[in-house]
PDB file of N, CA and C in Angstrom:
ATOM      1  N   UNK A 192      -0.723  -8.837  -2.813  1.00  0.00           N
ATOM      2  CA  UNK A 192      -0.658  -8.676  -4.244  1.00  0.00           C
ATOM      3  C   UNK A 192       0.782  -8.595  -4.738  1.00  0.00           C
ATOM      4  N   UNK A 193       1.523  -8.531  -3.964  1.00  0.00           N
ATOM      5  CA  UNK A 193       3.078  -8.129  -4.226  1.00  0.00           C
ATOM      6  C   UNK A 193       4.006  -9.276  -4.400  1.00  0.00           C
ATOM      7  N   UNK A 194       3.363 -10.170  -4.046  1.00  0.00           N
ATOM      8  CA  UNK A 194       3.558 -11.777  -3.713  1.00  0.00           C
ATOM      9  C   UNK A 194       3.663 -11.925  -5.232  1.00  0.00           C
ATOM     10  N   UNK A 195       2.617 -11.414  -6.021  1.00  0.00           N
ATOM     11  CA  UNK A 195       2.755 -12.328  -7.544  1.00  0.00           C
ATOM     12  C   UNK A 195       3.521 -11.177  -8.570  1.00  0.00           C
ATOM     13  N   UNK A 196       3.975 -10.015  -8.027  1.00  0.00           N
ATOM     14  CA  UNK A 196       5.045  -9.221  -8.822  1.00  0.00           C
ATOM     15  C   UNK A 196       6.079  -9.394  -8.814  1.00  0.00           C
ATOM     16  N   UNK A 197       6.954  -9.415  -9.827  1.00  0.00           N
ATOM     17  CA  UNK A 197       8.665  -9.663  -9.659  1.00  0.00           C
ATOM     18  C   UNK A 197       9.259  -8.847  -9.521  1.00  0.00           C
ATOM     19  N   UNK A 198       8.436  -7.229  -9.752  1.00  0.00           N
ATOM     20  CA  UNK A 198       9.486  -6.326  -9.370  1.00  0.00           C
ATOM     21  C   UNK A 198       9.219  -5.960  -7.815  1.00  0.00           C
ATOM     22  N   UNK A 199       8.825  -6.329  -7.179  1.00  0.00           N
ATOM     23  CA  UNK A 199       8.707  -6.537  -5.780  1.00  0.00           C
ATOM     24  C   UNK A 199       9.679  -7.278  -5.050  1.00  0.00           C
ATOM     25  N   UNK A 200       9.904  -8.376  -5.772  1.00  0.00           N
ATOM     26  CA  UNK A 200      10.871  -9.139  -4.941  1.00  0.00           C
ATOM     27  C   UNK A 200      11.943  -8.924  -4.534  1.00  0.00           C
ATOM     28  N   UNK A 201      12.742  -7.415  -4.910  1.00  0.00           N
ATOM     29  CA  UNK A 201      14.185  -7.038  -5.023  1.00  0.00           C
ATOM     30  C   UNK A 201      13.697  -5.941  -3.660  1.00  0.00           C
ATOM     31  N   UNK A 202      12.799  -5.717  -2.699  1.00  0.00           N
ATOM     32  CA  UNK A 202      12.168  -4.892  -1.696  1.00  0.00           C
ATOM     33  C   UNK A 202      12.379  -5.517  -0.572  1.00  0.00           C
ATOM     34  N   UNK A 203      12.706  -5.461   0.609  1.00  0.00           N
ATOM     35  CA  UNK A 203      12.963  -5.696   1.546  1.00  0.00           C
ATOM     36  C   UNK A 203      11.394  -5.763   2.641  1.00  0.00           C
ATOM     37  N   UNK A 204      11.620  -7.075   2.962  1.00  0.00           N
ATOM     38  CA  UNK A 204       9.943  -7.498   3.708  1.00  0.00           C
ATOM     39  C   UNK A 204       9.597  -6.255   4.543  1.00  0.00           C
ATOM     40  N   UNK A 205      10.824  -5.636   5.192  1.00  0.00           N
ATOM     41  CA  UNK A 205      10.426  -4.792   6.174  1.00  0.00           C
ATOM     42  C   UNK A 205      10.072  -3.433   5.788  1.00  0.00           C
ATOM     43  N   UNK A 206      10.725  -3.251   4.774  1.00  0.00           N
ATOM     44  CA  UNK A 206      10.250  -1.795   4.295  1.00  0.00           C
ATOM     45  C   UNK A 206       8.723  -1.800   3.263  1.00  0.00           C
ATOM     46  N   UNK A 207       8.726  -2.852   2.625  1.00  0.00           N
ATOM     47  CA  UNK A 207       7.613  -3.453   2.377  1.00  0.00           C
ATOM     48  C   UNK A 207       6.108  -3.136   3.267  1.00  0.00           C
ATOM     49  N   UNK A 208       6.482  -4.031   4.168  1.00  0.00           N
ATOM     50  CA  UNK A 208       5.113  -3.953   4.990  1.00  0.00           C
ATOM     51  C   UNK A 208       5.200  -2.120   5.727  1.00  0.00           C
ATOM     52  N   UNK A 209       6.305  -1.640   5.821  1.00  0.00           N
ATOM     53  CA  UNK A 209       6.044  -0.061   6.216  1.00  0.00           C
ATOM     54  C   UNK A 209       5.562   0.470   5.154  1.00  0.00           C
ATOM     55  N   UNK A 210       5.552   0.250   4.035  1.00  0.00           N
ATOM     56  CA  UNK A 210       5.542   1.224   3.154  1.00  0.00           C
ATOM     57  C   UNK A 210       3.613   0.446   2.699  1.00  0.00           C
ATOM     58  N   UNK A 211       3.449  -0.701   3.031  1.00  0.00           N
ATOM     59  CA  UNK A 211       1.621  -1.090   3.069  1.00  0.00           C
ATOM     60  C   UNK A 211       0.879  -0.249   4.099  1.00  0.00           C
ATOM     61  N   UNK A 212       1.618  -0.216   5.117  1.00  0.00           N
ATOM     62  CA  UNK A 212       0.962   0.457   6.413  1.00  0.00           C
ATOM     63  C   UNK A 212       0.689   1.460   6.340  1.00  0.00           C
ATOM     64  N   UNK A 213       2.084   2.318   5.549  1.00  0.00           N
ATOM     65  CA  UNK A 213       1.887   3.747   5.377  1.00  0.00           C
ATOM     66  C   UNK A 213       0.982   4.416   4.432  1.00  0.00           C
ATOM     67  N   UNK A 214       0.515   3.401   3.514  1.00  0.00           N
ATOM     68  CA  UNK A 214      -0.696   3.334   2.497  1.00  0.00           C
ATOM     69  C   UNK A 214      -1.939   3.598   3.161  1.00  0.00           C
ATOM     70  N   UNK A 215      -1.998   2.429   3.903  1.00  0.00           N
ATOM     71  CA  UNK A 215      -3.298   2.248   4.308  1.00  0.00           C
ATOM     72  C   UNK A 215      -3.405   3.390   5.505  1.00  0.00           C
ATOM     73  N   UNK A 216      -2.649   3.692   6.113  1.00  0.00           N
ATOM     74  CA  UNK A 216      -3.014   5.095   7.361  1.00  0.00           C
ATOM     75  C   UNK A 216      -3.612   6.556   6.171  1.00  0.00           C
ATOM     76  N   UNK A 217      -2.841   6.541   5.066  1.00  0.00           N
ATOM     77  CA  UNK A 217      -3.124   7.406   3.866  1.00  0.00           C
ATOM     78  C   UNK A 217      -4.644   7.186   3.485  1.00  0.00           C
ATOM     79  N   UNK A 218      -4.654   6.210   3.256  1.00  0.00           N
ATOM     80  CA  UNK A 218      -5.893   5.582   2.490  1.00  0.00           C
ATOM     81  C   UNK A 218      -7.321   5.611   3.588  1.00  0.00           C
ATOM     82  N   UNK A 219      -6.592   5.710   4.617  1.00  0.00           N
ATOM     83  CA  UNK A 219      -7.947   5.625   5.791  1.00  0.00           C
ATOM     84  C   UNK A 219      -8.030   7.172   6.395  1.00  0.00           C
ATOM     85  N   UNK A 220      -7.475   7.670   6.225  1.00  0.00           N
ATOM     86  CA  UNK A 220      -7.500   8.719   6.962  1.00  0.00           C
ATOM     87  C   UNK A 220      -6.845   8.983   8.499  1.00  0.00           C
ATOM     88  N   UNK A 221      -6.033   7.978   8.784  1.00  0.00           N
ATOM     89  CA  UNK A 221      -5.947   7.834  10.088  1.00  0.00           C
ATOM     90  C   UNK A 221      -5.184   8.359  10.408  1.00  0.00           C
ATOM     91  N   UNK A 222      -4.141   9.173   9.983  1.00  0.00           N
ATOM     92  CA  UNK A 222      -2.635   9.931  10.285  1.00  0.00           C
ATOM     93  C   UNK A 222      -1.956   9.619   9.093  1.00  0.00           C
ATOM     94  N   UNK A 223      -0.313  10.089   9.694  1.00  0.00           N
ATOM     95  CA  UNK A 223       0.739   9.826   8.998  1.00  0.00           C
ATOM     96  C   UNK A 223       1.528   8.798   9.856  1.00  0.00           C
ATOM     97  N   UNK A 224       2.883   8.993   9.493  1.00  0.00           N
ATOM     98  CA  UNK A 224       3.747   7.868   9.881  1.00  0.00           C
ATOM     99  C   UNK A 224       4.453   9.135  11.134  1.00  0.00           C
ATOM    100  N   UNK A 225       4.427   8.089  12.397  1.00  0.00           N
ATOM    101  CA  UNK A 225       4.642   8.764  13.474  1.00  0.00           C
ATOM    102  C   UNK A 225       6.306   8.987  13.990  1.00  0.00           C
ATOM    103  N   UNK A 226       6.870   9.766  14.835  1.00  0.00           N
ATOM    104  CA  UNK A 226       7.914   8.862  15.386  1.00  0.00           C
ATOM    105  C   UNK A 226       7.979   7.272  15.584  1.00  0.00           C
ATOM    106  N   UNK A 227       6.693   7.673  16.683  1.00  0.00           N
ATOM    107  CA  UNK A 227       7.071   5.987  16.864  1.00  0.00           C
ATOM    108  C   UNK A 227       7.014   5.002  15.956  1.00  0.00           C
ATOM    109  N   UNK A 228       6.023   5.222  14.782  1.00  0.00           N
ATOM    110  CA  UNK A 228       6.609   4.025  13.800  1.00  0.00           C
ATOM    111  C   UNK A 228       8.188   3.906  12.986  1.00  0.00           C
ATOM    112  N   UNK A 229       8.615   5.089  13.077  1.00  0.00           N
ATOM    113  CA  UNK A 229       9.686   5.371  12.738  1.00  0.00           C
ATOM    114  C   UNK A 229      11.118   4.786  13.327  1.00  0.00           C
ATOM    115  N   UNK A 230      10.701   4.814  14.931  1.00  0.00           N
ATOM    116  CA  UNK A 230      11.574   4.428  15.384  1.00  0.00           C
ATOM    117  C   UNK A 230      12.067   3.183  15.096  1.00  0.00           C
ATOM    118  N   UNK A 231      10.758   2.452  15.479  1.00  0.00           N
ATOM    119  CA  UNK A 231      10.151   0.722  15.293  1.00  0.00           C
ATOM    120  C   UNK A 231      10.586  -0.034  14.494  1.00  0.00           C
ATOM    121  N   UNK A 232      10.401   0.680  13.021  1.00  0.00           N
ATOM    122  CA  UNK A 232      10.447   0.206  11.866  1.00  0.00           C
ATOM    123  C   UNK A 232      11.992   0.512  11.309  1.00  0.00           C
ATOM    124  N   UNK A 233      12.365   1.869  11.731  1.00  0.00           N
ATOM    125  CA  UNK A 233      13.495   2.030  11.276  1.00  0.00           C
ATOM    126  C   UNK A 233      13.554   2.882  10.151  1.00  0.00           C
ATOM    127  N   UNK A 234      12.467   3.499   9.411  1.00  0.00           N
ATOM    128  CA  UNK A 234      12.138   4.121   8.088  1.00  0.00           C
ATOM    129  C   UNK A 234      11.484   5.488   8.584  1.00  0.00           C
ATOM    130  N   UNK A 235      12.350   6.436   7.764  1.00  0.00           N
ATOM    131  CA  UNK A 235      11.314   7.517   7.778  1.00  0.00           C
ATOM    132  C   UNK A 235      10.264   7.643   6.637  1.00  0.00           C
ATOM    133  N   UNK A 236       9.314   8.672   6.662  1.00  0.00           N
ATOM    134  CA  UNK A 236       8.091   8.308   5.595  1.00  0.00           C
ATOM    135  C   UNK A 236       9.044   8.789   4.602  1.00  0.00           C
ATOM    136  N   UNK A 237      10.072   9.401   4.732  1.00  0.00           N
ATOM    137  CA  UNK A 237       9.978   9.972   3.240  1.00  0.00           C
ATOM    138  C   UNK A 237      11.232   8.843   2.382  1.00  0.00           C
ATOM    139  N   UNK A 238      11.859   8.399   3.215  1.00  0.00           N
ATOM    140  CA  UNK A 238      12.137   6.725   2.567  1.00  0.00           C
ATOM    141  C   UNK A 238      10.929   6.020   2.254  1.00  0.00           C
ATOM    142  N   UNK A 239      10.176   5.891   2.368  1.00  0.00           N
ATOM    143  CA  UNK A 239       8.576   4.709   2.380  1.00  0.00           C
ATOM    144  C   UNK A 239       7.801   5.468   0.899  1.00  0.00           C
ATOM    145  N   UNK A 240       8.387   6.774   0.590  1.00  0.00           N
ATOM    146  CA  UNK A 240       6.788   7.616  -0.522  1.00  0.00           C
ATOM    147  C   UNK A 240       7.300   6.748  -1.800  1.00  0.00           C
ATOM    148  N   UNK A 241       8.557   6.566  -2.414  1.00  0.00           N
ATOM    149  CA  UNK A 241       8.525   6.474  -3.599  1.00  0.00           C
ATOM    150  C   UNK A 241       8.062   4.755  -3.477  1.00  0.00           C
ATOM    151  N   UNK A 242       8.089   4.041  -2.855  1.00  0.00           N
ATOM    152  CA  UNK A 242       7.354   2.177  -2.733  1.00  0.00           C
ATOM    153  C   UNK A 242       6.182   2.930  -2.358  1.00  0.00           C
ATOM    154  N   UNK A 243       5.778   3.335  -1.652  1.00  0.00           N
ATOM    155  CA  UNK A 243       4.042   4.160  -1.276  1.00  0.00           C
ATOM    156  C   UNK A 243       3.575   4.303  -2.492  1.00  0.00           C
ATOM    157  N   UNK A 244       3.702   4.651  -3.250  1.00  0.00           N
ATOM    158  CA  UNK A 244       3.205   5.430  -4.502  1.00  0.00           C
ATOM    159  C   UNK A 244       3.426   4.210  -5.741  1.00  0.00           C
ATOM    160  N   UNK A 245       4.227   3.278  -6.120  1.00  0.00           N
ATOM    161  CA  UNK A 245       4.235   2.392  -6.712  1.00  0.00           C
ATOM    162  C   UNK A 245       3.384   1.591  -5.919  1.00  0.00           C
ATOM    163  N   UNK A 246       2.755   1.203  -4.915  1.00  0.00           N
ATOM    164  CA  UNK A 246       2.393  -0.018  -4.262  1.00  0.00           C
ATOM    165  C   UNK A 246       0.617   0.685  -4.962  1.00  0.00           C
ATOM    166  N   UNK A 247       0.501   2.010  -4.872  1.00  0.00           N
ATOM    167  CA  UNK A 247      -0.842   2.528  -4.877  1.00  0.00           C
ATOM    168  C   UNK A 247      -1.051   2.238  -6.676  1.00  0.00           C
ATOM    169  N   UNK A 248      -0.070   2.755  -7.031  1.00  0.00           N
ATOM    170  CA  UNK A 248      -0.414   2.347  -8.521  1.00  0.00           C
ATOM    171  C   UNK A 248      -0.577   1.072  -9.094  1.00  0.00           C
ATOM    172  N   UNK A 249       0.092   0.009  -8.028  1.00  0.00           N
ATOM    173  CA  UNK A 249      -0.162  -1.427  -8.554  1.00  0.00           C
ATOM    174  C   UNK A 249      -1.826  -1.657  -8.606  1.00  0.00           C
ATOM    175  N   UNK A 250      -2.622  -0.764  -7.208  1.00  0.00           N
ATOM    176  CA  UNK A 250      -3.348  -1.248  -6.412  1.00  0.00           C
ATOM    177  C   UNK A 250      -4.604  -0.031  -8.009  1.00  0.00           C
ATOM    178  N   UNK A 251      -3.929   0.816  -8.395  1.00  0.00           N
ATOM    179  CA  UNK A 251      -5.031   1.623  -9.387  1.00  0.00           C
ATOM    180  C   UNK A 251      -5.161   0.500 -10.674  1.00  0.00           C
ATOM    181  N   UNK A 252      -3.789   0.506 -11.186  1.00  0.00           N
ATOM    182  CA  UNK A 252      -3.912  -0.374 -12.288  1.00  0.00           C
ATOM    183  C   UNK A 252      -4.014  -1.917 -12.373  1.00  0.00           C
ATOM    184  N   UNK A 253      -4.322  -2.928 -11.190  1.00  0.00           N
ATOM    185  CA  UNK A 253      -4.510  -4.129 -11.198  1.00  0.00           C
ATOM    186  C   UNK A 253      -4.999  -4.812 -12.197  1.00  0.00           C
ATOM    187  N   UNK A 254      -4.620  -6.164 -13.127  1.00  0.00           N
ATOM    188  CA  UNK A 254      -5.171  -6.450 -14.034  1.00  0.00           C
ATOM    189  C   UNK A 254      -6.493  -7.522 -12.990  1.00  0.00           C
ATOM    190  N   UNK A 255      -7.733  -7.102 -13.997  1.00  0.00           N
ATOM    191  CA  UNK A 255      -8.498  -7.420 -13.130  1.00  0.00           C
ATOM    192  C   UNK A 255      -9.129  -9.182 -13.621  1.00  0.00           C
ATOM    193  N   UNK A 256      -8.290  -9.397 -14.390  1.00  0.00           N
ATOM    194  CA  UNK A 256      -8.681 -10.765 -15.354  1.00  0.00           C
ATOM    195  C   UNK A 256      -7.681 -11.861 -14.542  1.00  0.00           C
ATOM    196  N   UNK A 257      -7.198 -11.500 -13.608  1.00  0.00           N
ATOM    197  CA  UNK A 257      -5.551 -12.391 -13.135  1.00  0.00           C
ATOM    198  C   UNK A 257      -6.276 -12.450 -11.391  1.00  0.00           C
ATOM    199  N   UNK A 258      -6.071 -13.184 -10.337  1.00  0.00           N
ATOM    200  CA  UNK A 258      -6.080 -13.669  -9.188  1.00  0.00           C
ATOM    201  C   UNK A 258      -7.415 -13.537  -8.885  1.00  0.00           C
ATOM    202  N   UNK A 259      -8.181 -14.108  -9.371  1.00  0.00           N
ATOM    203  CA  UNK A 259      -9.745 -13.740  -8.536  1.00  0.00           C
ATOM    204  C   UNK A 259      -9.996 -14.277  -7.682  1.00  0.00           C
ATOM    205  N   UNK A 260      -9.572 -15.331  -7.461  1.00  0.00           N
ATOM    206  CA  UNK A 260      -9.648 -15.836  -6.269  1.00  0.00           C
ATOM    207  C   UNK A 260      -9.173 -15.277  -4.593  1.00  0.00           C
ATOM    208  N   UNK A 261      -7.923 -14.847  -5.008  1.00  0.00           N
ATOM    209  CA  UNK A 261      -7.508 -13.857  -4.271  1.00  0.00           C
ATOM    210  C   UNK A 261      -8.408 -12.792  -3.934  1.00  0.00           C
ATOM    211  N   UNK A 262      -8.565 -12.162  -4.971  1.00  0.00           N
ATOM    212  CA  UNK A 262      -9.172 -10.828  -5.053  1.00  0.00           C
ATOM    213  C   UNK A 262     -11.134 -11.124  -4.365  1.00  0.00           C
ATOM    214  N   UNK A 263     -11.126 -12.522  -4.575  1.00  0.00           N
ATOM    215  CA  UNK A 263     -12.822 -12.939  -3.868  1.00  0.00           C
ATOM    216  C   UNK A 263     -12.761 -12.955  -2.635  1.00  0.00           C
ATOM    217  N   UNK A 264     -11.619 -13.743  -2.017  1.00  0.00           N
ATOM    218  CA  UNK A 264     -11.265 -13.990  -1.027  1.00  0.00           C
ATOM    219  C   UNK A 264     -11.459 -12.785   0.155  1.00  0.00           C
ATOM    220  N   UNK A 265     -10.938 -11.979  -0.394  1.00  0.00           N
ATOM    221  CA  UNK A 265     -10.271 -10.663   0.329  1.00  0.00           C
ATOM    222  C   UNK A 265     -11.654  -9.676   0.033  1.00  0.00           C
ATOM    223  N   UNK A 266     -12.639  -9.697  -0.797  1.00  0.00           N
ATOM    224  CA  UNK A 266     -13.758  -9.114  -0.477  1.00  0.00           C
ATOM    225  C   UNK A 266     -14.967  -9.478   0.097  1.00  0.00           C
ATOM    226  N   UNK A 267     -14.454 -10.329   1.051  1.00  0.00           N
ATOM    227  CA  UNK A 267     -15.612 -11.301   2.425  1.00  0.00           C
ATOM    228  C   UNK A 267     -15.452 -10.245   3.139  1.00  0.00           C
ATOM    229  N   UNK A 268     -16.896 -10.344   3.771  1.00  0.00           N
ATOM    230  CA  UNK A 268     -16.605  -8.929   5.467  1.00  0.00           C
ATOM    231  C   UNK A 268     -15.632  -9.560   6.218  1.00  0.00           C
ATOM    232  N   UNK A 269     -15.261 -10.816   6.612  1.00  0.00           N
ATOM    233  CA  UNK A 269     -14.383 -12.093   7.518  1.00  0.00           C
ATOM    234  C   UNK A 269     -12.961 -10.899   7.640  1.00  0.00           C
ATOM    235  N   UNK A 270     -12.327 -10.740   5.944  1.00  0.00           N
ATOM    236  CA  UNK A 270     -11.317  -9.632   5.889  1.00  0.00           C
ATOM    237  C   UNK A 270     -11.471  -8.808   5.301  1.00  0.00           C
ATOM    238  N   UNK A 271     -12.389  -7.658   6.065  1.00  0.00           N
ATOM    239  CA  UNK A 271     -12.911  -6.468   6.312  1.00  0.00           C
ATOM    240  C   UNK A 271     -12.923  -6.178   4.887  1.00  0.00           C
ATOM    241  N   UNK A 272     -13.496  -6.779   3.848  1.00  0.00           N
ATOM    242  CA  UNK A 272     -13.310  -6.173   2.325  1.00  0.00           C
ATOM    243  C   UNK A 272     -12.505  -5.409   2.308  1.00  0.00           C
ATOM    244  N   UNK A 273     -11.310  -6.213   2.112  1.00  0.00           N
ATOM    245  CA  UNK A 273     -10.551  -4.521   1.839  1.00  0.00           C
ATOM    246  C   UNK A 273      -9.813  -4.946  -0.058  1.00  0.00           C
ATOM    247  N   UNK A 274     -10.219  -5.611  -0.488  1.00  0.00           N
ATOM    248  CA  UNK A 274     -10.475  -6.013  -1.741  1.00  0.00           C
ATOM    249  C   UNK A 274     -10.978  -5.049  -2.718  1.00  0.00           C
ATOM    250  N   UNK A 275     -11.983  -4.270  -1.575  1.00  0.00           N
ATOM    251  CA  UNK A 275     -13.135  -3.513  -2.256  1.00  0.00           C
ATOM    252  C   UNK A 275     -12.852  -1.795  -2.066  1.00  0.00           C
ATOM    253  N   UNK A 276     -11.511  -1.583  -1.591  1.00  0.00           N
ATOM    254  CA  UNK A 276     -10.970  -0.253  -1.365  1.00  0.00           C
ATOM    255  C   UNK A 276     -10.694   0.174  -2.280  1.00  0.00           C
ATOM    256  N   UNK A 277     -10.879   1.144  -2.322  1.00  0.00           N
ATOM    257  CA  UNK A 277     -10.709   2.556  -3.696  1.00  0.00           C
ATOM    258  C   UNK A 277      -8.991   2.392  -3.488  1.00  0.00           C
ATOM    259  N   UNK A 278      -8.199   2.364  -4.033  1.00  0.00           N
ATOM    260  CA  UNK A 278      -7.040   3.336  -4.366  1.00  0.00           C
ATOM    261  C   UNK A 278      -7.305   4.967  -3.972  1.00  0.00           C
ATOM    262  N   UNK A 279      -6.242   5.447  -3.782  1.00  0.00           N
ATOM    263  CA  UNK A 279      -5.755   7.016  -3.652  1.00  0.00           C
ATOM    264  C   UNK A 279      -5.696   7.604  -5.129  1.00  0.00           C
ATOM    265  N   UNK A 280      -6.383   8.515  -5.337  1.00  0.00           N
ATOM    266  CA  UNK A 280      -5.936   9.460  -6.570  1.00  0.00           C
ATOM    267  C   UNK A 280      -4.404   9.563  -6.287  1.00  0.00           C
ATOM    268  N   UNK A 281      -3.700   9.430  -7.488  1.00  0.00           N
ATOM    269  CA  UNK A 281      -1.846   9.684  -7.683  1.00  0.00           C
ATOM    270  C   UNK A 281      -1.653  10.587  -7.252  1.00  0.00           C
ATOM    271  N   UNK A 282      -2.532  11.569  -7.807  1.00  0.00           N
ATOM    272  CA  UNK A 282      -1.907  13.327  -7.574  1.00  0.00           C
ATOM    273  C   UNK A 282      -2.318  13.968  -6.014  1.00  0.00           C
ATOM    274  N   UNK A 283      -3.407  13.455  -5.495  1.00  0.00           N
ATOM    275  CA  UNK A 283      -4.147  13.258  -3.749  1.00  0.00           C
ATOM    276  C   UNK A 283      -2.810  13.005  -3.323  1.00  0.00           C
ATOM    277  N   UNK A 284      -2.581  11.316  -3.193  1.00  0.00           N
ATOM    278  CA  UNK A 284      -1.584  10.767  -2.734  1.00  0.00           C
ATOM    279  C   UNK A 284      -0.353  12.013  -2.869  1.00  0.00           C
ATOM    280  N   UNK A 285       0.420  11.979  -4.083  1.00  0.00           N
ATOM    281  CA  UNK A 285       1.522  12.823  -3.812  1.00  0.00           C
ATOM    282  C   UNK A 285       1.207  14.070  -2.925  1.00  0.00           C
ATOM    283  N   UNK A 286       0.426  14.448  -2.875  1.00  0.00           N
ATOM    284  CA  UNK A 286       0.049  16.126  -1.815  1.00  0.00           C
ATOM    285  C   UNK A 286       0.067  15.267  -0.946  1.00  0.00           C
ATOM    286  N   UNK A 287      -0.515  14.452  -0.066  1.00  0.00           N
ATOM    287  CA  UNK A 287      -0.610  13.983   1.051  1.00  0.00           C
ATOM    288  C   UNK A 287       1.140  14.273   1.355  1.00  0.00           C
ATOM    289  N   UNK A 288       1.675  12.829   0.679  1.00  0.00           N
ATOM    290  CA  UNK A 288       3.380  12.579   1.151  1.00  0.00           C
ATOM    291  C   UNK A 288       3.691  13.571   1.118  1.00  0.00           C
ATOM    292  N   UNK A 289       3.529  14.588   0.095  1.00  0.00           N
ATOM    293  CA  UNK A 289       4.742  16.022   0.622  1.00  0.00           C
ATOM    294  C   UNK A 289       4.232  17.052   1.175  1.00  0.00           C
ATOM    295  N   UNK A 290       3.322  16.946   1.618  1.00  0.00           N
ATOM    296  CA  UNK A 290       2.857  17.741   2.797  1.00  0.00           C
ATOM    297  C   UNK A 290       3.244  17.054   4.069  1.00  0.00           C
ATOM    298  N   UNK A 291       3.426  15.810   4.514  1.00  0.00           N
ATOM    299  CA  UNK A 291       3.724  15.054   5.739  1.00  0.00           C
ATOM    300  C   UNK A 291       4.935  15.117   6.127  1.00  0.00           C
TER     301      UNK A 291
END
């Protein structure tokens, strides 16, 4: 989705995709951001919250009249609907990051 924002484009691919990952471990329940992704990646989480938290709000407020195709695409089981994922409550989300 970041693909068709322009204020995205001034983000660095790599902190980018850490800061999707670090969403979705949020968003799933699966942990936080570990050493080892840290090491890997090069980012600590608390570099990654303030793109974390804009990436979630793109993902609350999506205009829903713009990429459907995209947005059809991506709610096939093929890629695990994830089209069809709730967003994080803002205020959830922020307790999460500053508790981590």
């Amino acid at each position: 989705m970041t693909l068709q924002e322009y204020d995205y484009a001034r983000e660095s691919p790599s902190k980018l995709a850490a800061s999707c990952l670090l969403l979705a471990l949020t968003m799933k329940n699966l942990g936080g951001w570990t050493p080892t992704l840290e090491y890997y990646s090069g980012y600590s989480a608390q570099d990654l919250h303030p793109l974390v938290k804009r990436l979630n709000f793109l993902l609350t407020y999506q205009p829903r009249d713009k990429l459907n195709a995209v947005r059809s695409k991506y709610s096939h089981r093929v890629f695990f609907e994830v089209a069809k994922v709730t967003p994080m409550d803002m205020l959830k989300l922020e307790e999460i990051l500053t508790n981590s």
